[in-house]
Coordinates of C-alpha atoms in Angstrom, one line a residue:
M1 CA 93.2 138.8 103.4
K2 CA 91.0 137.3 106.1
R3 CA 89.3 134.0 105.7
L4 CA 85.7 133.4 106.3
R5 CA 85.0 133.1 110.0
F6 CA 82.6 130.3 111.1
S7 CA 81.0 132.2 114.0
R8 CA 77.4 131.8 115.1
R9 CA 76.9 135.5 114.8
S10 CA 78.4 135.9 111.3
T11 CA 76.2 136.2 108.2
F12 CA 78.0 133.2 106.7
S13 CA 77.1 130.8 109.5
R14 CA 73.5 132.1 109.9
S15 CA 72.8 131.8 106.2
L16 CA 74.3 128.4 106.1
F17 CA 72.3 127.3 109.1
L18 CA 69.1 128.6 107.5
F19 CA 69.7 126.8 104.2
V20 CA 70.5 123.5 106.1
A21 CA 67.4 123.9 108.3
L22 CA 65.2 124.5 105.3
L23 CA 66.8 121.6 103.4
F24 CA 66.3 119.3 106.4
A25 CA 62.7 120.4 106.8
S26 CA 62.0 119.8 103.1
L27 CA 63.5 116.3 103.3
V28 CA 61.4 115.5 106.4
T29 CA 58.3 116.8 104.6
S30 CA 59.1 114.8 101.5
Y31 CA 59.5 111.7 103.7
M32 CA 56.2 112.2 105.4
V33 CA 54.4 112.8 102.1
V34 CA 55.9 109.7 100.5
L35 CA 55.2 107.7 103.7
N36 CA 51.5 108.7 104.0
F37 CA 50.5 109.0 100.4
V38 CA 52.6 106.3 98.7
V39 CA 54.1 103.8 101.1
M40 CA 51.1 103.4 103.5
P41 CA 48.5 103.0 100.8
S42 CA 50.7 100.4 99.1
L43 CA 51.3 98.6 102.4
Q44 CA 47.6 98.6 103.1
Q45 CA 46.9 97.2 99.7
F46 CA 49.5 94.5 100.3
N47 CA 48.0 93.6 103.6
K48 CA 44.6 93.3 102.1
V49 CA 45.9 91.0 99.4
L50 CA 47.9 88.9 101.8
A51 CA 44.9 88.7 104.2
Y52 CA 42.7 87.4 101.3
E53 CA 45.3 84.8 100.4
V54 CA 45.8 83.6 103.9
R55 CA 42.0 83.4 104.5
T56 CA 41.5 81.6 101.3
L57 CA 44.4 79.1 101.6
M58 CA 43.7 78.3 105.3
T59 CA 40.1 77.2 104.6
E60 CA 38.9 74.3 102.6
K61 CA 36.6 76.3 100.4
M62 CA 37.2 79.3 98.2
V63 CA 34.4 81.7 97.3
L64 CA 34.5 82.8 93.6
Q65 CA 33.5 86.2 92.2
D66 CA 29.9 85.0 91.5
G67 CA 29.5 83.8 95.0
T68 CA 29.8 80.1 94.4
S69 CA 32.0 78.0 96.7
V70 CA 34.8 75.7 95.4
R71 CA 36.7 73.2 97.4
V72 CA 40.5 73.8 97.2
S73 CA 42.3 70.5 97.0
P74 CA 45.5 69.9 99.1
A75 CA 47.6 69.5 96.0
L76 CA 46.4 72.9 94.5
R77 CA 46.9 74.6 97.9
K78 CA 50.4 73.2 98.2
K79 CA 51.3 74.4 94.7
I80 CA 50.1 77.9 95.5
Y81 CA 52.1 77.8 98.7
N82 CA 55.3 76.8 96.8
E83 CA 54.7 79.5 94.2
L84 CA 54.3 82.2 96.8
G85 CA 57.1 80.9 99.0
I86 CA 54.7 80.6 101.9
T87 CA 55.6 78.1 104.7
F88 CA 53.9 77.2 107.9
Y89 CA 55.5 76.6 111.3
A90 CA 54.5 75.7 114.8
H91 CA 55.4 78.3 117.4
S92 CA 58.6 76.6 118.6
A93 CA 59.9 76.0 115.1
A94 CA 59.0 79.5 114.1
M95 CA 61.0 80.9 117.0
E96 CA 64.0 78.9 115.9
E97 CA 63.5 80.0 112.2
G98 CA 63.6 83.7 113.0
L99 CA 60.4 84.7 114.7
N100 CA 62.4 85.4 117.8
W101 CA 64.1 88.3 116.0
A102 CA 61.0 89.7 114.4
K103 CA 59.2 92.8 115.8
E104 CA 55.5 93.2 116.0
Y105 CA 54.0 96.2 114.2
D106 CA 50.6 97.2 115.7
F107 CA 49.3 99.1 112.7
L108 CA 50.0 96.1 110.5
S109 CA 48.3 93.8 113.0
E110 CA 45.3 96.1 113.1
H111 CA 44.9 96.2 109.4
M112 CA 45.4 92.5 109.0
S113 CA 42.8 91.8 111.7
E114 CA 40.4 94.1 109.9
Y115 CA 40.9 92.4 106.5
I116 CA 41.0 88.9 107.7
G117 CA 37.9 89.2 109.8
G118 CA 39.4 88.3 113.2
K119 CA 42.3 88.8 115.5
A120 CA 45.7 88.6 113.8
S121 CA 49.3 89.4 114.8
V122 CA 51.9 90.5 112.3
H123 CA 55.7 90.5 112.9
L124 CA 58.4 91.7 110.6
E125 CA 61.9 90.2 110.6
L126 CA 64.6 92.5 109.2
G127 CA 68.4 92.0 108.7
R128 CA 68.3 89.4 106.0
E129 CA 68.6 89.8 102.2
Y130 CA 64.9 90.6 102.2
P131 CA 62.2 91.2 104.9
I132 CA 60.3 88.2 106.3
L133 CA 56.7 88.7 107.4
W134 CA 55.3 86.4 110.2
L135 CA 51.5 86.1 110.6
T136 CA 49.3 84.2 113.0
S137 CA 45.5 84.6 113.1
Y138 CA 42.4 83.2 114.7
L139 CA 42.0 80.8 111.8
A140 CA 45.0 78.8 113.2
P141 CA 46.3 80.3 116.5
D142 CA 49.1 77.7 116.9
I143 CA 50.4 78.2 113.4
W144 CA 52.7 80.9 112.1
V145 CA 52.7 81.7 108.4
R146 CA 56.1 82.8 107.0
V147 CA 55.9 85.1 104.0
P148 CA 59.2 86.2 102.3
L149 CA 58.9 89.6 100.8
T150 CA 61.4 89.0 98.1
E151 CA 60.3 92.0 96.0
I152 CA 61.5 94.3 98.8
G153 CA 65.3 93.9 99.0
Q154 CA 67.1 95.3 102.1
N155 CA 69.7 96.9 99.9
Q156 CA 67.0 99.1 98.4
F157 CA 66.7 101.0 101.7
S158 CA 70.5 101.5 101.9
L159 CA 70.5 102.7 98.3
V160 CA 67.7 105.2 99.0
F161 CA 69.7 106.4 102.0
R162 CA 72.9 106.8 100.0
Y163 CA 71.0 108.7 97.3
T164 CA 69.4 111.0 99.9
L165 CA 72.7 111.6 101.7
T166 CA 74.5 112.3 98.4
I167 CA 71.8 114.9 97.4
F168 CA 72.0 116.5 100.9
L169 CA 75.8 116.8 100.8
T170 CA 75.7 118.1 97.2
I171 CA 73.2 120.8 98.1
F172 CA 75.1 121.6 101.3
A173 CA 78.3 122.0 99.3
G174 CA 76.6 124.2 96.7
V175 CA 75.1 126.4 99.4
W176 CA 78.5 126.6 101.2
L177 CA 80.2 127.8 98.0
Y178 CA 77.3 130.2 97.1
I179 CA 77.4 131.9 100.6
R180 CA 81.2 131.9 100.5
Y181 CA 81.1 133.7 97.1
Q182 CA 78.5 136.2 98.3
N183 CA 80.4 137.0 101.5
K184 CA 83.8 137.3 99.9
P185 CA 83.4 141.0 98.9
L186 CA 82.3 141.8 102.5
L187 CA 85.6 140.3 103.8
E188 CA 87.5 142.4 101.4
L189 CA 85.6 145.5 102.5
E190 CA 86.4 144.7 106.1
Y191 CA 90.1 144.3 105.2
H192 CA 90.2 147.7 103.4
A193 CA 88.3 149.4 106.2
G194 CA 90.8 148.1 108.7
E195 CA 93.7 149.4 106.6
V196 CA 92.0 152.8 106.3
G197 CA 91.7 152.8 110.1
K198 CA 95.5 152.3 110.3
G199 CA 96.0 155.3 108.0
V200 CA 96.8 153.2 104.8
I201 CA 94.6 154.0 101.8
L202 CA 94.8 151.0 99.4
S203 CA 93.7 151.1 95.7
P204 CA 89.9 151.2 95.1
M205 CA 88.0 148.0 95.6
Q206 CA 86.5 146.2 92.6
E207 CA 82.7 146.5 92.7
K208 CA 81.3 142.9 92.8
G209 CA 78.7 140.9 94.6
A210 CA 75.1 141.6 95.2
T211 CA 73.6 145.0 94.4
E212 CA 73.6 146.1 98.0
V213 CA 77.2 145.0 98.5
R214 CA 78.2 146.9 95.3
A215 CA 76.5 150.0 96.6
A216 CA 78.4 149.7 99.9
I217 CA 81.8 149.2 98.1
R218 CA 81.1 152.2 95.9
S219 CA 80.3 154.4 98.9
F220 CA 83.4 153.1 100.7
N221 CA 85.7 153.8 97.6
H222 CA 84.2 157.3 97.5
M223 CA 84.9 157.8 101.2
A224 CA 88.5 156.4 101.0
A225 CA 89.2 158.7 98.0
G226 CA 88.0 161.6 100.1
I227 CA 90.1 160.7 103.0
K228 CA 93.2 160.3 100.8
T229 CA 92.5 163.7 99.3
L230 CA 92.3 165.2 102.7
E231 CA 95.5 163.5 103.7
N232 CA 97.3 164.8 100.7
D233 CA 96.0 168.3 101.2
R234 CA 97.1 168.2 104.8
T235 CA 100.6 167.0 103.9
V236 CA 100.9 169.7 101.2
L237 CA 99.7 172.3 103.7
M238 CA 102.1 171.3 106.4
A239 CA 104.9 171.1 103.8
G240 CA 104.2 174.7 102.8
V241 CA 104.0 175.8 106.4
S242 CA 107.2 174.0 107.2
H243 CA 108.9 175.7 104.3
D244 CA 107.5 179.1 105.2
L245 CA 108.7 178.7 108.8
R246 CA 112.1 177.3 108.0
T247 CA 112.9 180.2 105.6
P248 CA 112.8 182.9 108.4
L249 CA 114.6 180.5 110.7
T250 CA 117.4 180.2 108.2
R251 CA 117.6 184.0 107.9
I252 CA 117.8 184.3 111.7
R253 CA 120.6 181.7 111.8
L254 CA 122.5 183.7 109.1
A255 CA 122.0 186.9 111.1
T256 CA 123.4 185.3 114.3
E257 CA 126.6 184.4 112.4
M258 CA 127.1 188.1 111.6
M259 CA 126.8 189.1 115.2
S260 CA 129.8 190.5 117.0
P261 CA 131.9 188.2 119.2
E262 CA 130.8 190.1 122.3
D263 CA 127.2 188.8 121.6
S264 CA 128.3 185.1 121.0
Y265 CA 126.4 184.0 124.1
L266 CA 123.2 185.5 122.7
A267 CA 123.8 184.0 119.2
E268 CA 124.4 180.5 120.8
S269 CA 121.0 180.8 122.7
I270 CA 119.3 181.9 119.5
N271 CA 120.8 179.0 117.5
K272 CA 119.7 176.5 120.1
D273 CA 116.1 177.8 119.9
I274 CA 116.3 177.6 116.1
E275 CA 117.4 174.0 116.2
E276 CA 114.6 173.2 118.6
C277 CA 112.0 174.8 116.4
D278 CA 113.5 173.0 113.4
A279 CA 113.3 169.7 115.3
I280 CA 109.6 170.4 116.2
I281 CA 108.8 171.1 112.5
G282 CA 110.6 168.0 111.5
Q283 CA 108.6 165.9 114.0
F284 CA 105.4 167.3 112.6
M285 CA 106.4 166.3 109.1
S286 CA 107.5 162.9 110.3
Y287 CA 104.1 162.3 111.9
L288 CA 102.2 163.3 108.7
K289 CA 104.3 160.9 106.6
T290 CA 104.1 158.0 109.0
G291 CA 101.3 155.5 108.3
Q292 CA 101.1 156.3 104.6
E293 CA 101.5 153.3 102.3
M294 CA 105.1 151.9 102.7
D295 CA 107.3 149.8 100.5
M296 CA 107.8 146.5 102.4
E297 CA 110.8 144.3 102.1
F298 CA 112.4 141.4 104.1
C299 CA 115.0 142.8 106.5
D300 CA 116.9 141.8 109.6
L301 CA 115.4 143.5 112.7
N302 CA 118.6 143.0 114.7
A303 CA 120.7 144.8 112.1
I304 CA 118.3 147.7 112.1
L305 CA 118.4 147.8 116.0
M306 CA 122.2 147.9 116.0
E307 CA 122.3 150.6 113.4
A308 CA 120.0 152.8 115.5
V309 CA 121.9 152.0 118.7
N310 CA 125.2 152.9 117.1
S311 CA 123.9 156.1 115.7
E312 CA 122.2 157.3 118.9
S313 CA 125.1 156.2 121.2
N314 CA 127.4 158.7 119.5
V315 CA 125.0 161.5 120.8
I316 CA 123.6 160.3 124.1
G317 CA 126.2 157.9 125.3
E318 CA 126.3 154.2 126.1
I319 CA 123.3 152.0 125.4
E320 CA 123.0 148.5 126.9
T321 CA 121.8 145.8 124.4
A322 CA 120.5 142.3 124.8
L323 CA 119.5 141.1 121.3
E324 CA 118.2 137.7 120.2
P325 CA 121.1 135.7 118.8
G326 CA 121.1 135.3 115.0
S327 CA 119.0 137.2 112.6
M328 CA 115.2 138.0 112.9
I329 CA 113.6 138.5 109.5
V330 CA 110.5 140.7 109.3
N331 CA 108.6 142.0 106.3
G332 CA 108.7 145.8 106.9
N333 CA 110.1 149.1 105.9
P334 CA 113.6 149.4 107.4
L335 CA 113.6 153.3 107.5
A336 CA 110.3 153.4 109.3
I337 CA 111.3 150.7 111.8
K338 CA 114.6 152.6 112.5
R339 CA 112.6 155.8 113.0
A340 CA 110.4 154.0 115.6
I341 CA 113.5 152.6 117.5
T342 CA 115.2 156.0 117.4
N343 CA 112.0 157.7 118.9
M344 CA 112.0 155.1 121.6
I345 CA 115.6 155.7 122.5
V346 CA 115.2 159.5 122.4
N347 CA 112.2 159.2 124.8
A348 CA 114.2 157.0 127.1
Y349 CA 117.1 159.4 127.1
R350 CA 114.8 162.4 127.6
Y351 CA 112.7 161.1 130.4
G352 CA 115.1 158.6 132.0
N353 CA 118.0 159.0 134.4
G354 CA 120.8 157.9 132.0
W355 CA 120.4 154.1 131.8
I356 CA 118.9 152.8 128.5
K357 CA 118.6 149.2 127.4
V358 CA 117.6 147.9 123.9
S359 CA 116.6 144.2 123.6
S360 CA 114.9 141.9 121.1
G361 CA 113.4 138.4 121.0
K362 CA 110.9 136.2 119.2
T363 CA 107.8 134.1 119.9
E364 CA 106.2 131.4 117.7
D365 CA 104.5 134.0 115.4
S366 CA 106.2 137.3 116.1
V367 CA 109.4 139.1 116.8
W368 CA 109.8 142.0 119.2
F369 CA 112.1 144.8 120.2
Q370 CA 112.1 146.8 123.4
V371 CA 113.6 149.9 124.9
E372 CA 113.8 150.4 128.7
D373 CA 114.8 153.3 130.9
D374 CA 115.2 154.0 134.6
G375 CA 113.0 157.0 134.9
A376 CA 109.8 157.5 136.9
G377 CA 107.6 155.6 134.5
I378 CA 104.0 156.5 133.8
K379 CA 100.7 155.7 135.5
E380 CA 98.8 152.8 134.0
E381 CA 95.7 154.9 133.4
D382 CA 97.8 157.3 131.2
I383 CA 99.2 154.6 128.9
H384 CA 96.5 154.7 126.3
R385 CA 96.2 158.5 126.3
L386 CA 99.9 159.0 125.7
F387 CA 99.7 157.4 122.3
Q388 CA 97.4 160.1 121.1
P389 CA 99.0 163.0 119.1
F390 CA 100.1 166.1 121.1
V391 CA 99.6 164.4 124.5
Q392 CA 102.5 164.4 127.0
G393 CA 103.1 162.8 130.4
E394 CA 103.4 164.8 133.6
K395 CA 107.3 164.9 133.4
A396 CA 107.3 165.7 129.7
R397 CA 105.3 168.8 130.2
S398 CA 108.3 170.5 131.8
N399 CA 110.3 169.7 128.6
K400 CA 109.9 171.2 125.2
G401 CA 108.3 168.8 122.8
T402 CA 105.3 168.1 120.6
G403 CA 103.9 165.0 122.2
L404 CA 104.2 163.1 118.9
G405 CA 106.9 160.6 119.7
L406 CA 104.7 157.7 120.9
A407 CA 102.0 158.6 118.3
I408 CA 104.6 158.2 115.5
I409 CA 105.7 154.8 117.0
R410 CA 102.1 153.6 117.2
R411 CA 101.5 154.6 113.5
I412 CA 104.6 152.8 112.3
V413 CA 103.8 149.6 114.3
D414 CA 100.2 149.7 113.1
A415 CA 101.4 150.0 109.5
H416 CA 103.4 146.8 110.0
E417 CA 100.3 145.0 111.4
G418 CA 102.0 144.8 114.8
S419 CA 101.1 145.7 118.4
I420 CA 102.6 147.6 121.3
E421 CA 103.0 146.6 125.0
I422 CA 103.8 148.9 127.9
H423 CA 105.2 147.7 131.2
K424 CA 107.8 148.5 133.9
S425 CA 111.4 148.1 133.1
E426 CA 113.8 145.9 135.1
R427 CA 114.8 149.0 137.0
G428 CA 111.3 150.3 137.6
G429 CA 111.2 152.8 134.8
F430 CA 109.3 152.8 131.5
A431 CA 109.6 149.9 129.0
I432 CA 107.9 149.9 125.6
R433 CA 107.8 146.8 123.4
A434 CA 106.8 146.6 119.7
L435 CA 105.7 143.2 118.3
L436 CA 105.8 142.6 114.6
P437 CA 104.5 139.5 112.6
L438 CA 107.3 136.9 112.1
K439 CA 108.1 136.4 108.4
E440 CA 110.5 133.9 106.8
K441 CA 112.3 134.4 103.5
E442 CA 111.1 132.2 100.8
D443 CA 113.7 130.2 99.0

């Protein structure tokens, strides 16, 4: 089963990007709303109160609600300073105390100037346990007022950031799992469609997922069932035709055995044609059966190669071998693999000039077997066409055959999730290599 692919063109990545973009936009919108309708009004109110306090405490008289003026004694003013934590510094002392690290905020300075009734400059020092506000105004240009904002702890901002990050990651993980769950049936549908393309009809898919996905799976199951029915009907039809053709061939063979010795040369020619017809019928049946669902098992590829080589060498002569040392375990159908190797050897014998070499090897993720001959080879533009059923090369057209040999090999290799490579042999002839996925036996 394939895993979800994180490609920018996939539905998974596009949906995930859309959710993340919307989530980020909502967070930014929420931040702007809180900043403009909660934080800024509160900050303006704080500036207004602070401006009133500074203006009151830095003058000798305080105006009451009814408009009367009251002189503020130094002792009372000092007590208020101590209660609020307000301290006063000259410019040089303020620089040493932390003003040097403070940053001026224009909008705070503008608001403070408006509330205090004259020019003011507001700096904010961050990086301590709590922010420090530094203020100087026209009331005392050489004096800096230090106001600790103890109610606003620095850790509160980091706490808000952690909460926001946690919420973002939680939503992101939830969206990831949701999209993954929604796309899983599509991956299964893709896998089943690929198997149908290889000629393997799997069991019907379970209908799950969204309504549209369920409808697609239902239609696919119906299509796969129809294809399987057609395959079965074709196999039954060909089996019937094969039986009907082989029956008269058998009667002809029996008739040749009853011919007189004087006609033995004629009987021999007739029997040869009968055997050729029977081989063609068998190849048709083999092509129809190949690619159907196979029983897979762990088997040694080298052992299958040697079995096929020994069997064919008794008929066609010596076959050179160069097999990978040791065993090469594949998960496949031994009979089907042997049939593919046998077809390769037969093709090499039929279209070569006598030299045949069978070899094997392995890479990091696959094993391969190869058959070479010393024939004329084929043109590069004809390679893809020759794997189609009933297609033969230029030299093969002069021989009697069905053009199904390479097509059968391709179907067998496809059923094993492998691939085929074609190139020139070491003697300039035709070389065909089949690569199968490497499997290891589990203990």
